[in-house]
Tab-separated table of C-alpha atoms in Angstrom:
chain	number	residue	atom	x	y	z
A	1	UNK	CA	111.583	159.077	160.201
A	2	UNK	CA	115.348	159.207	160.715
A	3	UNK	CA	117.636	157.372	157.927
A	4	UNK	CA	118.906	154.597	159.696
A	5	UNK	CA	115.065	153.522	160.659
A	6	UNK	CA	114.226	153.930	156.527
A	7	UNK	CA	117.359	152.082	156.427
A	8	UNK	CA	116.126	149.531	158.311
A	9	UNK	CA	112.752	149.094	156.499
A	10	UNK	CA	114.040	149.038	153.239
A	11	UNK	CA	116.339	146.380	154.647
A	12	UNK	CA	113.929	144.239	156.345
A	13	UNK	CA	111.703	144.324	153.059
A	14	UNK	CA	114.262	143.314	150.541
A	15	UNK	CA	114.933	140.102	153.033
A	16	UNK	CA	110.758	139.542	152.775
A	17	UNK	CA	111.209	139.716	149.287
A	18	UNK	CA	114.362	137.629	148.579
A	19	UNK	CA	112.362	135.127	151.032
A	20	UNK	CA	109.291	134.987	148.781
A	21	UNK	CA	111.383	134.431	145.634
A	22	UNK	CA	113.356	131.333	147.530
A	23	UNK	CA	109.481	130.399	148.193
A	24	UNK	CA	108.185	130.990	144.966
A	25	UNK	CA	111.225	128.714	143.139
A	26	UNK	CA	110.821	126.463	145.010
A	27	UNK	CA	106.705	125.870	144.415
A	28	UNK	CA	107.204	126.645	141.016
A	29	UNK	CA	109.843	123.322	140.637
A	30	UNK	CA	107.530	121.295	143.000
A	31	UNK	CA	104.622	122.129	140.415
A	32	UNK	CA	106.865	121.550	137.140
A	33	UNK	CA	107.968	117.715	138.967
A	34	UNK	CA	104.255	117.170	139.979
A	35	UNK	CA	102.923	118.259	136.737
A	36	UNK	CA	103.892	115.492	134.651
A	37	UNK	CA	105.695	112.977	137.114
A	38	UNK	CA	107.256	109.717	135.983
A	39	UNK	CA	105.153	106.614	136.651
A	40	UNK	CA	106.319	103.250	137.881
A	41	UNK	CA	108.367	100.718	135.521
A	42	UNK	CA	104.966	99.007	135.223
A	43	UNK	CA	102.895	101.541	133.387
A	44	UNK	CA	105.559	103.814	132.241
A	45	UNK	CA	105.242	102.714	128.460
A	46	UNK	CA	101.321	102.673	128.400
A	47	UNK	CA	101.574	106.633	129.542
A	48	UNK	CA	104.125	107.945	127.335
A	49	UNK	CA	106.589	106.920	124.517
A	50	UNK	CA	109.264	109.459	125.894
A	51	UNK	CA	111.862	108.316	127.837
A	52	UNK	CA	112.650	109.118	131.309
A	53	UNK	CA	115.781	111.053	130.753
A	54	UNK	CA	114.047	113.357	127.930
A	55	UNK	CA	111.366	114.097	130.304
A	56	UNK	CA	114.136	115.270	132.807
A	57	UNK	CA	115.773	116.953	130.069
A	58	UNK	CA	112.416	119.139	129.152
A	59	UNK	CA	111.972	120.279	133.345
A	60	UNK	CA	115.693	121.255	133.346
A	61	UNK	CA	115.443	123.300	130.444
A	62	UNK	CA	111.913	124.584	131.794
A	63	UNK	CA	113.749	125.673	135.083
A	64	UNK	CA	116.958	127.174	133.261
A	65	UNK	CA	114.529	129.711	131.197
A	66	UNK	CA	111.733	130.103	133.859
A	67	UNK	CA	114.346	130.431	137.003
A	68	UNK	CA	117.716	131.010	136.306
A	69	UNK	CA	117.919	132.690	132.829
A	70	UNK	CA	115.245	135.943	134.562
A	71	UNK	CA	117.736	136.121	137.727
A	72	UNK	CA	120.546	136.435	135.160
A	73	UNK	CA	119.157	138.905	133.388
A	74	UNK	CA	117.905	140.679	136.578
A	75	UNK	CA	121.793	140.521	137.877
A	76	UNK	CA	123.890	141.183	134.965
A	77	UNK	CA	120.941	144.430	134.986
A	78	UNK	CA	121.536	144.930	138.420
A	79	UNK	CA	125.125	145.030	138.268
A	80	UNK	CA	124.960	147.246	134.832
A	81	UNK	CA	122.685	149.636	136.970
A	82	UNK	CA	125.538	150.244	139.517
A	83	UNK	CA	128.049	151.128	137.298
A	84	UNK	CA	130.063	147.971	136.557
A	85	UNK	CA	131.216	146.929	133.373
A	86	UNK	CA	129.404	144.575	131.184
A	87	UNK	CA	131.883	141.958	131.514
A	88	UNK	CA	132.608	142.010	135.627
A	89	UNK	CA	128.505	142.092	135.459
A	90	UNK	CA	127.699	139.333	133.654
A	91	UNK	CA	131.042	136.985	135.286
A	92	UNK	CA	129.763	137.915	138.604
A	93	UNK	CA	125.757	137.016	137.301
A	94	UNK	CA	126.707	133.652	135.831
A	95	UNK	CA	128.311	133.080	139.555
A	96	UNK	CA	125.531	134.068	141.319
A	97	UNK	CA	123.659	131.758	138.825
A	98	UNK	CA	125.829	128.533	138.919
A	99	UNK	CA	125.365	128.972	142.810
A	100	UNK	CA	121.824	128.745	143.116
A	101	UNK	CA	121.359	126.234	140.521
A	102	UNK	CA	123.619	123.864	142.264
A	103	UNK	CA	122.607	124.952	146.092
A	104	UNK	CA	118.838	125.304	145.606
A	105	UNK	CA	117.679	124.392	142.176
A	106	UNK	CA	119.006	120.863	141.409
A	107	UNK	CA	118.351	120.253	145.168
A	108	UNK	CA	114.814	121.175	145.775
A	109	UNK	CA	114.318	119.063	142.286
A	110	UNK	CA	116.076	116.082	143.573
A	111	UNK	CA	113.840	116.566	147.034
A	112	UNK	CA	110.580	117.423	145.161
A	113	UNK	CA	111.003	114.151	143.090
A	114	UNK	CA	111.198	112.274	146.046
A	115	UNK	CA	107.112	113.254	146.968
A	116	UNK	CA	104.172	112.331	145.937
A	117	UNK	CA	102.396	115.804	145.669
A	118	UNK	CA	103.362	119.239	146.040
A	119	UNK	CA	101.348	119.440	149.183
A	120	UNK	CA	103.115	116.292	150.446
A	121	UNK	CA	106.920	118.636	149.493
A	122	UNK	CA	105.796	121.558	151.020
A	123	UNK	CA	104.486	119.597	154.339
A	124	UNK	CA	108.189	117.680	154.637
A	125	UNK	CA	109.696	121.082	153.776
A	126	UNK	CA	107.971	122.944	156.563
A	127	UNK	CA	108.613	120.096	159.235
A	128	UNK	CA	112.522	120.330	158.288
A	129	UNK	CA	112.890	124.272	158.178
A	130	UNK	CA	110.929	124.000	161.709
A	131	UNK	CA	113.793	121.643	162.950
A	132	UNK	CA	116.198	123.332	161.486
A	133	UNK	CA	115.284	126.282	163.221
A	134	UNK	CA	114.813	124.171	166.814
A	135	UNK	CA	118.055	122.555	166.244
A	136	UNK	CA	120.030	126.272	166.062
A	137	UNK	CA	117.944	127.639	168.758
A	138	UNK	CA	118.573	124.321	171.027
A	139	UNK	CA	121.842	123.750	169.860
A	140	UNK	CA	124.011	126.984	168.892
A	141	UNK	CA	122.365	129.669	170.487
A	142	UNK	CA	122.551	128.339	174.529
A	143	UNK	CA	125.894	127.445	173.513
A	144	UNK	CA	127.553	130.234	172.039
A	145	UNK	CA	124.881	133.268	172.201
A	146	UNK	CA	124.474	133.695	168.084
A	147	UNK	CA	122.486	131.755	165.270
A	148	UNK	CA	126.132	131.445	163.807
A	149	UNK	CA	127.696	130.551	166.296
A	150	UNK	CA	131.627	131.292	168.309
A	151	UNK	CA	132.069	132.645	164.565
A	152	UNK	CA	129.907	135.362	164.653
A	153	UNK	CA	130.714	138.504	163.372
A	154	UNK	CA	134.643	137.362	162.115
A	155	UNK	CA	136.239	136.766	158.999
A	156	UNK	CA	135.359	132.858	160.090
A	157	UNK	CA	131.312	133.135	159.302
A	158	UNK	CA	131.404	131.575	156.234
A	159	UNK	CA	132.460	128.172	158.051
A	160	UNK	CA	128.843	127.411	159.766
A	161	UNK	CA	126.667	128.955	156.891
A	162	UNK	CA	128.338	126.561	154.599
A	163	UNK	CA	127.691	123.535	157.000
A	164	UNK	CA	124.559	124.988	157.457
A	165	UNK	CA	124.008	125.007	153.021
A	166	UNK	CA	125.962	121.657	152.809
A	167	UNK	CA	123.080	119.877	155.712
C-alpha cells in the first residue's frame, strides 16, 4: 500500500469518526431535553416544584461536563501531545470549545427543545441535512462546479462555510 493511499484511509476514517461524534452529541442532547422535558403552564406545578430556568440550568451543566469539558481535555491533550506549550494548548482548546458550544451545542438544544421526541428531532434533522445537501448539489454545484462554491480552493473559503454554519 503506497503512503499517500494509507494517507488517504487514515484520512477518510478520522472524518467517519469526527462525523459520529457530531452524531453522537447531538443524540446525547436530544436524550438529556427528552428525558425530563418541561410540561405545559397547566400542569407544570403538579409535576415538579423546580422552576423552569433551574431545570435548564441542570441540562447545561449536564452538557458542559458530559460534552464539552471531555473535548477539552481531549484537545488541550491533543495539543500537549504535539509539542505545544501548556498555555497555547489549552487557549487554543477553550477556542475550539467556545466554538462548538455556541455553533452546535446551544443550537441543537434550542432545536431539540422545539420536538416532541427524540425520534420526532432526529426525523426533522434528517429531512433538513437531506435538503441541505439537494440545495448545494442543485444550487452551487451546476453553478460554479464545487460544494463551496467560485471560492473554492482560495484564501476566500471561509465566506460560504460560514453562511453555510450561520443557515
Amino acid at each position: 500500500v503506497c503512503s499517500s493511499d494509507l494517507q488517504s484511509i487514515v484520512s477518510s476514517g478520522v472524518l467517519l469518526i469526527e462525523a459520529m461524534m457530531y452524531f453522537g452529541v447531538a443524540v446525547l442532547i436530544a436524550t438529556v431535553v427528552h428525558e425530563d422535558c418541561v410540561v405545559g403552564l397547566r400542569q407544570d406545578w403538579l409535576v415538579r416544584p423546580s422552576q423552569r430556568r433551574d431545570l435548564l440550568a441542570a441540562k447545561l451543566l449536564f452538557l458542559s461536563l458530559a460534552v464539552q469539558m471531555p473535548m477539552l481535555l481531549a484537545d488541550v491533550t491533543g495539543g500537549l501531545g504535539n509539542g505545544f506549550p501548556l498555555w497555547l494548548s489549552f487557549t487554543e482548546a477553550i477556542s475550539q470549545n467556545v466554538y462548538f458550544l455556541v455553533g452546535f451545542t446551544l443550537p441543537i438544544l434550542a432545536f431539540v427543545s422545539l420536538t416532541q421526541s427524540t425520534a420526532e428531532a432526529l426525523g426533522v434533522a434528517f429531512v433538513i441535512v437531506v435538503a441541505n445537501i439537494l440545495g448545494a448539489e442543485a444550487l452551487i454545484l451546476p453553478v460554479s462546479g464545487s460544494p463551496l462554491g467560485p471560492t473554492s480552493n482560495t484564501g476566500l473559503t471561509w465566506i460560504p462555510q460560514t453562511w453555510r454554519f450561520g443557515i
